[in-house]
Coordinates of C-alpha atoms in Angstrom, one line a residue:
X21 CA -58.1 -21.1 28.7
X22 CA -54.6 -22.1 30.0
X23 CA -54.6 -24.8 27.5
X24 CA -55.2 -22.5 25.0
X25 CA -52.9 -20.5 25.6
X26 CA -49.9 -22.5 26.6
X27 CA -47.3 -22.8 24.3
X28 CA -46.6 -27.0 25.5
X29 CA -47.7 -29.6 22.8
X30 CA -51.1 -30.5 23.2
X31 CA -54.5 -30.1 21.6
X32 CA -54.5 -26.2 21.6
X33 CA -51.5 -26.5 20.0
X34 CA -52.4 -28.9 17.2
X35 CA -55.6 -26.8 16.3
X36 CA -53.6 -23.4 16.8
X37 CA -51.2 -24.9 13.9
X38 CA -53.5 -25.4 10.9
X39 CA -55.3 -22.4 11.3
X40 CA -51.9 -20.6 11.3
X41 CA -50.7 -22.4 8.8
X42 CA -54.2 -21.4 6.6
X43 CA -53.6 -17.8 7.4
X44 CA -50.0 -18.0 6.6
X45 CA -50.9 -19.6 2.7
X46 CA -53.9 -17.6 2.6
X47 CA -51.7 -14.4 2.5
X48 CA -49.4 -15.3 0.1
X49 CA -52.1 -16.4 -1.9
X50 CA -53.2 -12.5 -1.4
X51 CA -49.7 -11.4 -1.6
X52 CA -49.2 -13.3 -5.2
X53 CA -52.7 -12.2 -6.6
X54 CA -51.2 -8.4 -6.1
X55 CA -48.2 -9.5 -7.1
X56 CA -49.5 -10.7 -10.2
X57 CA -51.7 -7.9 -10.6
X58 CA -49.2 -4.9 -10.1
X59 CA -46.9 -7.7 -12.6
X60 CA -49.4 -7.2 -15.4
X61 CA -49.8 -3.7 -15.3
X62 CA -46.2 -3.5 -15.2
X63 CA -46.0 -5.9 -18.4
X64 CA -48.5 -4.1 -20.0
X65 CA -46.5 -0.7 -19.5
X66 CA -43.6 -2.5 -20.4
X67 CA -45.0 -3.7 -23.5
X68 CA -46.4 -0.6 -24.7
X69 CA -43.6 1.2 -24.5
X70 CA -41.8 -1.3 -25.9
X71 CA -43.8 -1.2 -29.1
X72 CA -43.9 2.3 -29.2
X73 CA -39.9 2.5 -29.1
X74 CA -39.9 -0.2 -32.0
X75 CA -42.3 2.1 -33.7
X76 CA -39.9 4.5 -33.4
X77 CA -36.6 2.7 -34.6
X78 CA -38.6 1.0 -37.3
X79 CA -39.6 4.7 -38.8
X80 CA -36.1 5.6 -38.5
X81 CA -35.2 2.3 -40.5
X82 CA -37.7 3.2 -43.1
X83 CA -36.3 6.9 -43.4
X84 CA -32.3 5.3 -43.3
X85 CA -33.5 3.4 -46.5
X86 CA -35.4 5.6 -48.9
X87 CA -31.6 5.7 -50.8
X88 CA -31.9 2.3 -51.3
X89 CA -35.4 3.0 -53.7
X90 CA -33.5 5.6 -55.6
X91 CA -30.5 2.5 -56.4
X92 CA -33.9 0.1 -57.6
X93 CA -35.6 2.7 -59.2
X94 CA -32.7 3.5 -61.4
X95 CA -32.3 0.0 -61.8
X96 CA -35.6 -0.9 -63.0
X97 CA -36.5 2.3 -64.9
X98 CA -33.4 2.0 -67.0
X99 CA -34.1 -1.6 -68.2
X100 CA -37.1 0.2 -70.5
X101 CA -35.5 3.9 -70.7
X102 CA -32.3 2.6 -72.7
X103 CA -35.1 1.6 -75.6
X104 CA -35.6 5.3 -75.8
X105 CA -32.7 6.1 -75.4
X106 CA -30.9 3.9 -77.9
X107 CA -33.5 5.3 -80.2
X108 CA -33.6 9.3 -79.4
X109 CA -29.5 9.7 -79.0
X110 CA -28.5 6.6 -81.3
X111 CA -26.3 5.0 -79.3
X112 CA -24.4 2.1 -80.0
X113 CA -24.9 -1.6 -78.5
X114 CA -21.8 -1.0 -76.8
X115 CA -22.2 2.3 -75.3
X116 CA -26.1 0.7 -74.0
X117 CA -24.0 -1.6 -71.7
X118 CA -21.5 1.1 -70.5
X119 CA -24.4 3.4 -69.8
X120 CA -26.3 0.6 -68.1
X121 CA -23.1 -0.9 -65.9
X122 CA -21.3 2.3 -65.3
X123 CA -23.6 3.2 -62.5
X124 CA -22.5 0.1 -60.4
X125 CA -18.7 1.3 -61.1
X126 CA -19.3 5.1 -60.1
X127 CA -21.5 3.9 -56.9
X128 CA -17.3 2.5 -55.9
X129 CA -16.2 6.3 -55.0
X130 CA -19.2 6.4 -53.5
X131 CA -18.7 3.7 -51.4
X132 CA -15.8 4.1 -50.6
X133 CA -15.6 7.8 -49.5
X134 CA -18.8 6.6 -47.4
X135 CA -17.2 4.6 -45.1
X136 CA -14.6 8.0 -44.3
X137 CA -17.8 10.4 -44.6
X138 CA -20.0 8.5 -42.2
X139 CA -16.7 8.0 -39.2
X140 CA -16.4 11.6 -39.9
X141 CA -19.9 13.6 -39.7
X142 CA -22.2 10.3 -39.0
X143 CA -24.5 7.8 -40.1
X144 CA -27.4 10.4 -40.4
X145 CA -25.5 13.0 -42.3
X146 CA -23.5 10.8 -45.2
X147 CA -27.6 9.5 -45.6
X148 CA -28.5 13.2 -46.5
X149 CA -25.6 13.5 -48.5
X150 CA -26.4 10.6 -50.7
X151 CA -29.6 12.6 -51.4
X152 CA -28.4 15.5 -52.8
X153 CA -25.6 14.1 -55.0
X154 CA -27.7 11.5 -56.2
X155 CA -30.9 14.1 -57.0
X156 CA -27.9 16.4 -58.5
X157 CA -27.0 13.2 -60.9
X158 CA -30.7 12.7 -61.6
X159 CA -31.4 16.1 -62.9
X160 CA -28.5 16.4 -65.3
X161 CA -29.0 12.9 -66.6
X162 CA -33.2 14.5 -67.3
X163 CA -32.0 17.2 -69.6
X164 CA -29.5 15.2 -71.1
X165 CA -28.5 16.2 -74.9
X166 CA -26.3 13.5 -75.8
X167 CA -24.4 10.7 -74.7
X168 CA -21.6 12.1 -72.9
X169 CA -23.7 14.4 -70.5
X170 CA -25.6 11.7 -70.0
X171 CA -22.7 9.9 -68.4
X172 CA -22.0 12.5 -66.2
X173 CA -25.0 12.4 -64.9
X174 CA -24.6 8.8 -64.1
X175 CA -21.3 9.4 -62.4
X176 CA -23.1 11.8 -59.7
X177 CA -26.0 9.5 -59.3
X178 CA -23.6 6.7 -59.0
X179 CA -21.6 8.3 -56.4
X180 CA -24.8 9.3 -54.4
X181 CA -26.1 5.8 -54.5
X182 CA -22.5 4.8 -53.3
X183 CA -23.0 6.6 -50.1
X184 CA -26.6 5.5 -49.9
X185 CA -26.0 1.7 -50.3
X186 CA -23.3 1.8 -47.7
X187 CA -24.9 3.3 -45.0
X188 CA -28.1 2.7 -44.6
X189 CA -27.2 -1.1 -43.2
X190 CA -24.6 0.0 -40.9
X191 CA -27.1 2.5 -39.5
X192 CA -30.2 0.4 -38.7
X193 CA -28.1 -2.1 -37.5
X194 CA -26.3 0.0 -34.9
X195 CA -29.9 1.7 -33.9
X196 CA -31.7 -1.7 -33.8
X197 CA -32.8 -3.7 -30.7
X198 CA -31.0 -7.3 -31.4
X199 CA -34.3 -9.4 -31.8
X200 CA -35.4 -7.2 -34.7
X201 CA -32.3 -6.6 -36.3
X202 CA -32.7 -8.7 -38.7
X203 CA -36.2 -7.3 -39.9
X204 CA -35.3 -4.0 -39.6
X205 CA -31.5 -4.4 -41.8
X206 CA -33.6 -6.0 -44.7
X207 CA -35.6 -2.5 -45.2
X208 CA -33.2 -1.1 -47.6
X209 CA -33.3 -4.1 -49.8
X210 CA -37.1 -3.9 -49.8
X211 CA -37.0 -0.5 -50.5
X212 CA -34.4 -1.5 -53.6
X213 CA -37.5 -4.0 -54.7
X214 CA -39.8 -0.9 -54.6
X215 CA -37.8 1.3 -56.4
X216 CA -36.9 -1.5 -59.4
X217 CA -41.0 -1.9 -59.2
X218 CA -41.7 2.0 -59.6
X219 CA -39.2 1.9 -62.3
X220 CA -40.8 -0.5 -64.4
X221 CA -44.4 1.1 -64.0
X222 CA -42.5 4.1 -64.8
X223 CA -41.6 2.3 -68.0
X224 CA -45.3 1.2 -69.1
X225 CA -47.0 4.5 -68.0
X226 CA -44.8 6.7 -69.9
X227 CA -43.7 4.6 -72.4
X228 CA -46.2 6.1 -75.2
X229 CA -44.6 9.6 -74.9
X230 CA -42.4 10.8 -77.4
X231 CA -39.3 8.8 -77.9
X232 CA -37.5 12.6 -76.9
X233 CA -39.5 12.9 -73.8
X234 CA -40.7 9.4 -72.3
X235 CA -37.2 8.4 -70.6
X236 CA -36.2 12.2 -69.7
X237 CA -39.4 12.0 -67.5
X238 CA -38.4 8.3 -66.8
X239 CA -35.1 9.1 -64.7
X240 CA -36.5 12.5 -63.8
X241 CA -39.0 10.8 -61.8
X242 CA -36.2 9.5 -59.7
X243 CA -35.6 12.7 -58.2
X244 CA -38.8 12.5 -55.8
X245 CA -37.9 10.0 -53.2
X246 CA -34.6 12.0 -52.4
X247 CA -36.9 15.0 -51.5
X248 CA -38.3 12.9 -48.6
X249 CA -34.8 12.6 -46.9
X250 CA -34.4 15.8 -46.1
X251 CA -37.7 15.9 -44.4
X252 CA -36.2 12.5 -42.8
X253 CA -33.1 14.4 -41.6
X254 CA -35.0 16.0 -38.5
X255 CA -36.5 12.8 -37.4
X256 CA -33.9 9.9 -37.6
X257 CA -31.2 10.4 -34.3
X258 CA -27.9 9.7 -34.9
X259 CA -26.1 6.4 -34.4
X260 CA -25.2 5.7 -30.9
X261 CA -22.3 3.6 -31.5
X262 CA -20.7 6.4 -33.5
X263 CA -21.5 9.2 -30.8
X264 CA -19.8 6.8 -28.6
X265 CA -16.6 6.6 -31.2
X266 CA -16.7 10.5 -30.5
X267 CA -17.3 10.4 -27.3
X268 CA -20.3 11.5 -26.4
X269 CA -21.3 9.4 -24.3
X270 CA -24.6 11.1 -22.8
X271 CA -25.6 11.7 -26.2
X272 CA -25.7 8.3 -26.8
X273 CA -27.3 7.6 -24.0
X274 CA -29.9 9.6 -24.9
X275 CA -30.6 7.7 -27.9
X276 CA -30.4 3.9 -26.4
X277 CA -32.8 5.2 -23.9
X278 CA -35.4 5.9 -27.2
X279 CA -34.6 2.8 -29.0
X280 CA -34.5 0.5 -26.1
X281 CA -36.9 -1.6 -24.2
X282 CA -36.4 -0.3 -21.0
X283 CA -33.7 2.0 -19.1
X284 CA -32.1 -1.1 -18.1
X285 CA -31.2 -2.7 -21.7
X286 CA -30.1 0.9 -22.6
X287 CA -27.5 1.1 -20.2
X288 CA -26.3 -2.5 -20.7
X289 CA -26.1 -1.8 -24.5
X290 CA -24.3 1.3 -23.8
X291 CA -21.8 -1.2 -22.0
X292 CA -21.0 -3.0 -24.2
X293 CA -21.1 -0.6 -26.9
X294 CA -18.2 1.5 -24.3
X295 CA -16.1 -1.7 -24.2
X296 CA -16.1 -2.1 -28.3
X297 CA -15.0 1.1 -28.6
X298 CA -12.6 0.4 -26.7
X299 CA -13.2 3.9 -24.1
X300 CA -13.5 1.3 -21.0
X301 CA -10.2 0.1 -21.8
X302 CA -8.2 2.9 -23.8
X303 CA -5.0 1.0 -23.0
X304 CA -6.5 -2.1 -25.3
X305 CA -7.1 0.2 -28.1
X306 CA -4.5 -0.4 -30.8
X307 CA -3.9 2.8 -32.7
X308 CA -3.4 1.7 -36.5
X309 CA -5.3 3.3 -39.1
X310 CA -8.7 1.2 -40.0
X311 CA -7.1 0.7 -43.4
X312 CA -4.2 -0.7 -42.6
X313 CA -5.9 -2.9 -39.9
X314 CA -8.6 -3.9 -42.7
X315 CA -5.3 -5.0 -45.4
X316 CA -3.4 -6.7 -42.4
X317 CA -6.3 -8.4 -40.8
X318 CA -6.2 -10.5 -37.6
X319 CA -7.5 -14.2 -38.0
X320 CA -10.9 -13.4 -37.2
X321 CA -11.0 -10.0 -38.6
X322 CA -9.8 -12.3 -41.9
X323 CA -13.0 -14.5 -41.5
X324 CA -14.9 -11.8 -41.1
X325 CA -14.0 -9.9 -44.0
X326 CA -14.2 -13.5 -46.6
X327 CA -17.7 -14.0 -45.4
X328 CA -18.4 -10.4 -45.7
X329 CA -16.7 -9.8 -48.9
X330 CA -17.9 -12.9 -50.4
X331 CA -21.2 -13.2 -49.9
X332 CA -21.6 -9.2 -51.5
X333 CA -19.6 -10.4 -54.6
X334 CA -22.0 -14.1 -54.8
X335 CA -24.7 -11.7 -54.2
X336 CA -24.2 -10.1 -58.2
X337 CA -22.2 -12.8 -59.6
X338 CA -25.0 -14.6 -59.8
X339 CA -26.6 -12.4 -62.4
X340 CA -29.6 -10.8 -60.5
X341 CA -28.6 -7.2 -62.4
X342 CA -28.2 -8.9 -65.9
X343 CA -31.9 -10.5 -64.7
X344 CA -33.7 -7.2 -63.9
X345 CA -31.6 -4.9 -66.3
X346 CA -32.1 -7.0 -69.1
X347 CA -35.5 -8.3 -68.8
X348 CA -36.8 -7.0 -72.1
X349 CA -34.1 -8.2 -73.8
X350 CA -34.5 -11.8 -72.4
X351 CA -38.3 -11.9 -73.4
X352 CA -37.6 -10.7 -76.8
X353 CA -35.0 -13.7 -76.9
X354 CA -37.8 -15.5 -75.7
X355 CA -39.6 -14.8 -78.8
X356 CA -42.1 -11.2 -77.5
X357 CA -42.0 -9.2 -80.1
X358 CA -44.4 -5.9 -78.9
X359 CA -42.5 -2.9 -76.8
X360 CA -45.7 -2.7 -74.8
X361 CA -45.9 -6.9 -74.1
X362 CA -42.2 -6.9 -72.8
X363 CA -42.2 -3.9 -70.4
X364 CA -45.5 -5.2 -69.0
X365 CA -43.2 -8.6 -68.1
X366 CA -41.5 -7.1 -66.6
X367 CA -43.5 -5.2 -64.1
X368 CA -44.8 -8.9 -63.4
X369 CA -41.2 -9.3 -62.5
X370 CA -41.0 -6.4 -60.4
X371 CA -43.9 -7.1 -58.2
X372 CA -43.0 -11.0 -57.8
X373 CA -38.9 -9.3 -56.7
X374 CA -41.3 -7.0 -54.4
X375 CA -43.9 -9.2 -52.9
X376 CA -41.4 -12.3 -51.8
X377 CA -38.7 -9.6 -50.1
X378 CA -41.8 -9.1 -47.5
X379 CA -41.5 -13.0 -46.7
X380 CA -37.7 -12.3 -45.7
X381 CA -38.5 -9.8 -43.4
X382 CA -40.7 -11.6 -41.5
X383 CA -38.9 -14.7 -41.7
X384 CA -35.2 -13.4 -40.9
X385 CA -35.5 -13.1 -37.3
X386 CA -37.4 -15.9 -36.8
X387 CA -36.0 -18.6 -38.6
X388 CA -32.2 -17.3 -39.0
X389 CA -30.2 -16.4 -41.8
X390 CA -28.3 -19.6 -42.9
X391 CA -31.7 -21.5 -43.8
X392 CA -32.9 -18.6 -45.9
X393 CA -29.6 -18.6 -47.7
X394 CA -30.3 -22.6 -48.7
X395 CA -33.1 -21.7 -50.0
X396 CA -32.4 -18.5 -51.8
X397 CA -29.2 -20.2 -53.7
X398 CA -31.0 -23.7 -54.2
X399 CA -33.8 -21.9 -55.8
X400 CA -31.5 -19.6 -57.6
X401 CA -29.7 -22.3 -59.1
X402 CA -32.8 -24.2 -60.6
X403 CA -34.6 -21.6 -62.0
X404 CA -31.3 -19.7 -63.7
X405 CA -30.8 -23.4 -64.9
X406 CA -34.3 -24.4 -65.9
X407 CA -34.2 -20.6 -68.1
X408 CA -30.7 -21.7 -70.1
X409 CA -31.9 -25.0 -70.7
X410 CA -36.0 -23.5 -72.4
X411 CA -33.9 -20.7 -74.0
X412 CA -31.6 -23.1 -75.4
X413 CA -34.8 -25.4 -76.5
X414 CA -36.8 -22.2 -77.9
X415 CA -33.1 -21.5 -79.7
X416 CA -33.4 -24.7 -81.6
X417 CA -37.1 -25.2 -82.1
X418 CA -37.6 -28.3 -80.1
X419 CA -40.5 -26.6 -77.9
X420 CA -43.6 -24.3 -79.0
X421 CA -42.9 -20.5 -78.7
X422 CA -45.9 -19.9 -76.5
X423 CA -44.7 -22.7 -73.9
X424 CA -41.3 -21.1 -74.3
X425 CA -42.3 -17.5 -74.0
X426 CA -44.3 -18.3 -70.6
X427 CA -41.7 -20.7 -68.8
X428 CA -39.1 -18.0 -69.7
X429 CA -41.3 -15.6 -67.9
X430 CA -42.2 -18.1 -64.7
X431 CA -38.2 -18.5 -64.5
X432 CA -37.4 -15.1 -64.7
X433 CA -39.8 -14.6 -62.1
X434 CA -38.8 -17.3 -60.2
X435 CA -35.1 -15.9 -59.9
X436 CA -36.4 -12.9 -58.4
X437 CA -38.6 -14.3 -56.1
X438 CA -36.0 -16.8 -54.6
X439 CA -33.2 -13.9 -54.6
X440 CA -35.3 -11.8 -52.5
X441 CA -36.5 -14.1 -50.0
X442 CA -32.9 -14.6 -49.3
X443 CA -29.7 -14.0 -51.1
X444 CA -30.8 -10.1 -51.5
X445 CA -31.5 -8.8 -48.1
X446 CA -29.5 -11.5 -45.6
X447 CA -26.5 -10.5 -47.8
X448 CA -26.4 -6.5 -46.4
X449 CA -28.0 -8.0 -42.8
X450 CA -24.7 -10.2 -42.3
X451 CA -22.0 -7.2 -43.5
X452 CA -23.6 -4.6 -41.4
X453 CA -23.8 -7.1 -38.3
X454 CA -20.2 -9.3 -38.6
X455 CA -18.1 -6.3 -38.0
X456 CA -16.0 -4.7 -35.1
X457 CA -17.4 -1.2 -34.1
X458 CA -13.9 0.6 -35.2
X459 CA -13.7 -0.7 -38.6
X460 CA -17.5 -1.9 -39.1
X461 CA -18.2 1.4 -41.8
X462 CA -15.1 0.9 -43.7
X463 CA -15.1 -2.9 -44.0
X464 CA -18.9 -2.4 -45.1
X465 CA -17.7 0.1 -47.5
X466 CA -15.5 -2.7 -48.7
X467 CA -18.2 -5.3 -49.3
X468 CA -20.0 -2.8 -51.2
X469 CA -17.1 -2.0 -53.1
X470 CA -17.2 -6.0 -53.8
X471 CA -20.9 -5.7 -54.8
X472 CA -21.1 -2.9 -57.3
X473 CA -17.9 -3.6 -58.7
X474 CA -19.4 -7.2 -59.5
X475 CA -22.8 -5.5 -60.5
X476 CA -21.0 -3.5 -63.3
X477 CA -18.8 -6.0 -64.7
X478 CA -22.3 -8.3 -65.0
X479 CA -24.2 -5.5 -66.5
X480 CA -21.5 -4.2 -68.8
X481 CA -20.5 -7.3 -70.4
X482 CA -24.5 -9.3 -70.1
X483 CA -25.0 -8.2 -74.3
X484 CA -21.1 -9.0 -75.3
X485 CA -21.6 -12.4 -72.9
X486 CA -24.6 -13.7 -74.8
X487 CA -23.4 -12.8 -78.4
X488 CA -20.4 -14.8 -77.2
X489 CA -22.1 -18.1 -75.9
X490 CA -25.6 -17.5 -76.4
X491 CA -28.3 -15.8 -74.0
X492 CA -29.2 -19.9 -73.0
X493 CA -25.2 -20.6 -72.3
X494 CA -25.0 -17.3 -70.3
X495 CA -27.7 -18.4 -67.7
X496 CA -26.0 -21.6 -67.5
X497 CA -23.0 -19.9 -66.4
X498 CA -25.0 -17.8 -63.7
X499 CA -26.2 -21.4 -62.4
X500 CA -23.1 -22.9 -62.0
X501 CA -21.7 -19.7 -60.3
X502 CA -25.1 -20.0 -57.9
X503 CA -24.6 -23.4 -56.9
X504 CA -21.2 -21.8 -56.0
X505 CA -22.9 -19.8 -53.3
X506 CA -24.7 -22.5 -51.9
X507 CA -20.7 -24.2 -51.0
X508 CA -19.9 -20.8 -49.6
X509 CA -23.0 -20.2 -47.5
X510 CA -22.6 -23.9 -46.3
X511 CA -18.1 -23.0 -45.7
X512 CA -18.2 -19.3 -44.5
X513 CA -21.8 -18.0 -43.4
X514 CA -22.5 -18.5 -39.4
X515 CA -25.6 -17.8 -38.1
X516 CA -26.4 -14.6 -36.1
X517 CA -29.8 -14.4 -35.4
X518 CA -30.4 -13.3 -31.5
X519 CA -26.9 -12.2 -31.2
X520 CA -26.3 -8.8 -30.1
X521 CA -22.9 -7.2 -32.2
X522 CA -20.7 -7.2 -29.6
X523 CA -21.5 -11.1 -29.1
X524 CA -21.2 -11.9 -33.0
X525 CA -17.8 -10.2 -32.6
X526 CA -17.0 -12.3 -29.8
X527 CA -18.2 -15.2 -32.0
X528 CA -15.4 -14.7 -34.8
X529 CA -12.5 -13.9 -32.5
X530 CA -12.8 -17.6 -30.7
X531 CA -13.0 -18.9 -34.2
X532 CA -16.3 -20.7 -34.3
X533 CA -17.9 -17.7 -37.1
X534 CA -17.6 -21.2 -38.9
X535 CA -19.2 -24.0 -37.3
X536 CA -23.0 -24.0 -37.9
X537 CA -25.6 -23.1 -35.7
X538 CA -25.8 -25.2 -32.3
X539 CA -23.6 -23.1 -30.4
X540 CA -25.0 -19.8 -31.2
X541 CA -28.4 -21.4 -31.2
X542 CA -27.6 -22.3 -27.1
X543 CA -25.8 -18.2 -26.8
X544 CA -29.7 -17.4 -28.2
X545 CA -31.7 -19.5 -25.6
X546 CA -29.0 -18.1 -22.7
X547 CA -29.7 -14.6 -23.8
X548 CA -33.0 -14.8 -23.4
X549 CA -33.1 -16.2 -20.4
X550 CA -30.8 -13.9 -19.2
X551 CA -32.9 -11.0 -20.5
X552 CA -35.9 -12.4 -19.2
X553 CA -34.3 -12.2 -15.7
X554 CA -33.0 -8.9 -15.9
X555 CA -36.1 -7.3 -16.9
X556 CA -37.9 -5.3 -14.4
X557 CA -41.3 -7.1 -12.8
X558 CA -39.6 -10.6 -12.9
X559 CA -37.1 -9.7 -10.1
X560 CA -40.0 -9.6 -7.5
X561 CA -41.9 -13.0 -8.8
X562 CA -38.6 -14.9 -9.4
X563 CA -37.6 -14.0 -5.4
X564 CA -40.8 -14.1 -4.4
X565 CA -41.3 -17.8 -5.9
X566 CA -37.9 -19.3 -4.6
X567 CA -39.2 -17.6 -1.1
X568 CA -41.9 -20.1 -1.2
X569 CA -39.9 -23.0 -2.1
X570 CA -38.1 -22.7 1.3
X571 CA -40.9 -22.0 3.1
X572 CA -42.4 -25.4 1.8

């Protein structure tokens, strides 16, 4: 029993160790099986209320974008309603491309007063604003006697879809989570798709109406998606990033804790949020107007506004309005002669612009935004180029009409399709995500300015263009201008997938916004790790497993 007993090396001792030691690793064994078990119930908490908070933030997205169907609806519907209209008010060829291009030149004000409108009552309030001015233009545009009323309706409508197009990015990006900002940022151009789709079923449903009633009920159609966003209005919170420009810190709060993953990643977003703004540091806040910063620019405020600015502009320089607007009158170039043949085209159109902008959005997060931008502008270029050259070969009868007729509609369609996967929604992802916090709503009011000033000067001078040098030469012009894009994706557009704003900030300001994706590839992989560390549940297994390392 001594022996036993006695701590002095011996036999006792030697059996005394392994069992022990068998205890000792069958308790951790135990301790890790609970550990493991109170870890997935944790993860499984964790990842429910994760999805429920996306949930949440995605409905808000969707609500955010509903302005952007009333910009596509008008879009689409008036590619068929200015046949009726040309006919009803007998207006002149002239006064079709004014009508048609003076939206994109009224959305400006728009635009521009947005930016002011949403630093000074919110992201959630210029939204319902956009409703009501726009749903105002829609229902004088409806009852429309003549030309010139007509136009006034367009410049309300305009203006409304200025504040709409401007927003609703900067919005969802400042309410998204950073892994499905992406996703989430491409929602109003989806909802642009479905509104140019509704517009051209619009077109074929009512198009056997009376020539004095089939486009009033055309545009007045548009005045039902606007209804919805005042129902949105009580659901959608406001931005935190601008209740942290006012100061209201807990209010923000509030709303990172509902949009967040976990109480944890709120308060770290509301970090760095605080330190944007600049409220952490007051004394590194410069106090010069946002104007006057945006017009004297710091270098990498300068690279942020050229790849901001730039790609909006490439976005419509490329012709995607004269496209979508002018459908019918491509396929009657094409050689479709019935009213009935055309506008069904171009609901084909709409649906192949609508179906491909849902490849986008599951693709932008996951693969970045640089590769979809090759492929958007690559394909962009050969399709606009492979419609010049069969227009130019219907032109001079060295191809049969039918071949003609269905290769201009497969080209057409093609456009669309590679636009939306790419060019279309990664173009408002990157301007609402490239900005500092202080200037982020006026320099995005200034890439849309770019946008729809580009739009209108495409859609008001498409029918002048192609009397000028042929409907063939003008699509060879939009091809060389696309394969422009693909230069200035490859020069000026960094990747920024997995970057939070604050970091893609950080990005420009030590100048490498330029330089391709490694680096910010490697800033992804570190903040995941670092997330993955942070998050409540790992703490406990990652101590607990370098505690058995040093036992062993």
């Amino acid at each position: 029993m001594g022996a036993v007993d006695s701590p002095t090396i011996g036999n006792g001792i030697e059996s005394r160790i392994p069992n022990q030691s068998a205890g000792k690793y069958r308790r951790m064994d135990a301790y890790a099986r609970v550990v493991e078990d109170e870890e997935g119930e944790m993860s499984e908490l964790r990842n429910s209320g994760s999805s429920d908070r996306r949930k949440y933030v995605f409905a808000c997205a969707v609500f955010a974008s509903l302005n952007s169907v009333l910009l596509g609806y008008d879009v689409g519907v008036m590619s068929g309603a200015i046949i009726f209209i040309q006919k009803d008010l007998h207006i002149t060829e002239v006064q079709q491309e004014i009508l048609i291009g003076c939206l994109s030149f009224f959305s400006i004000f728009g635009s521009l007063a947005g930016g002011r409108t949403s630093d000074a009552i919110g992201r959630k309030w210029t939204i319902g604003l956009a409703a009501i001015v726009f749903q105002t233009g829609a229902a004088v545009m409806t009852g429309a006697p003549n030309f010139l009323t007509l136009m006034i309706g367009r410049l309300l409508a305009g203006i409304g879809i200025g504040f709409g197009v401007m927003i609703a990015p900067v919005y969802i990006a400042e309410i998204s989570p950073t892994v499905t900002r992406g996703s989430f940022t491409s929602l109003p151009e989806i909802c642009i798709n479905i509104g140019i789709l509704l517009g051209y079923v619009s077109n074929y449903a009512f198009s056997g109406l009376s020539e004095h009633m089939c486009w009033r009920i055309m545009l007045g159609v548009g005045i039902l998606p606007s209804i919805f966003i005042g129902f949105a209005l009580f659901v959608i919170p406001e931005s935190p990033r601008w209740l942290v420009l006012k100061k209201r810190v807990d209010e923000a709060r509030s709303v990172l804790l509902k949009v967040s993953d976990n109480p944890e990643e709120a308060e770290k977003r509301l970090a760095e949020i605080e330190e944007a703004a600049g409220l952490m540091n007051p004394e590194k806040t410069e106090q010069i107007a946002v104007w006057r910063e945006l017009l004297h620019p710091s270098p990498a405020l300068r690279r942020m506004i050229i790849t901001g600015f730039g790609i909006q502009c490439f976005q419509q320089i490329s012709g995607i309005d004269a496209t979508v607007y002018y459908s019918p009158t491509i396929f009657r170039d094409a050689g479709i002669n019935s009213d009935s043949i055309v506008l069904a085209a171009t609901v084909a159109v709409g649906f192949t612009k609508t179906i491909f902008i849902l490849f986008a959005i599951f693709l932008i997060d996951r693969i970045g935004r640089k590769p979809l931008l090759y492929v958007s502008t690559i394909g962009m270029t050969a399709s606009l180029f492979g419609l010049g050259l069969f227009l130019a070969l219907l032109e001079a009868e060295l191809v049969p009409s039918k071949l003609g007729i269905t290769v201009a509609i497969l080209a057409v369609c093609s456009n669309v399709a590679f636009f939306s996967i790419g060019l279309g929604p990664v173009c408002w992802v990157l301007s609402s995500e490239i900005f500092p916090l202080k200037v982020r709503a006026q320099a995005c009011a200034l890439g849309a300015l770019g946008n729809r000033v580009c739009s209108g000067m495409i859609a008001m001078t498409f029918l002048s263009l192609t009397k000028a040098i042929s409907v063939a030469g003008t699509f060879f012009l939009f091809a060389t201008i696309s394969a422009l894009s693909v230069a200035f994706v490859y020069s000026f557009v960094p990747e920024t997938k997995g970057k939070s704003l604050e970091q893609i900030e950080m990005m420009f300001q030590n100048g490498r916004g330029w330089e391709g994706g490694g680096e910010v590839e490697l800033g992804d992989g570190e903040h995941l790790v670092q997330r993955e560390k942070t998050s409540p549940g790992n703490l406990v297994v990652h101590s607990y497993v370098d505690e058995v390392h040093l036992q062993q």
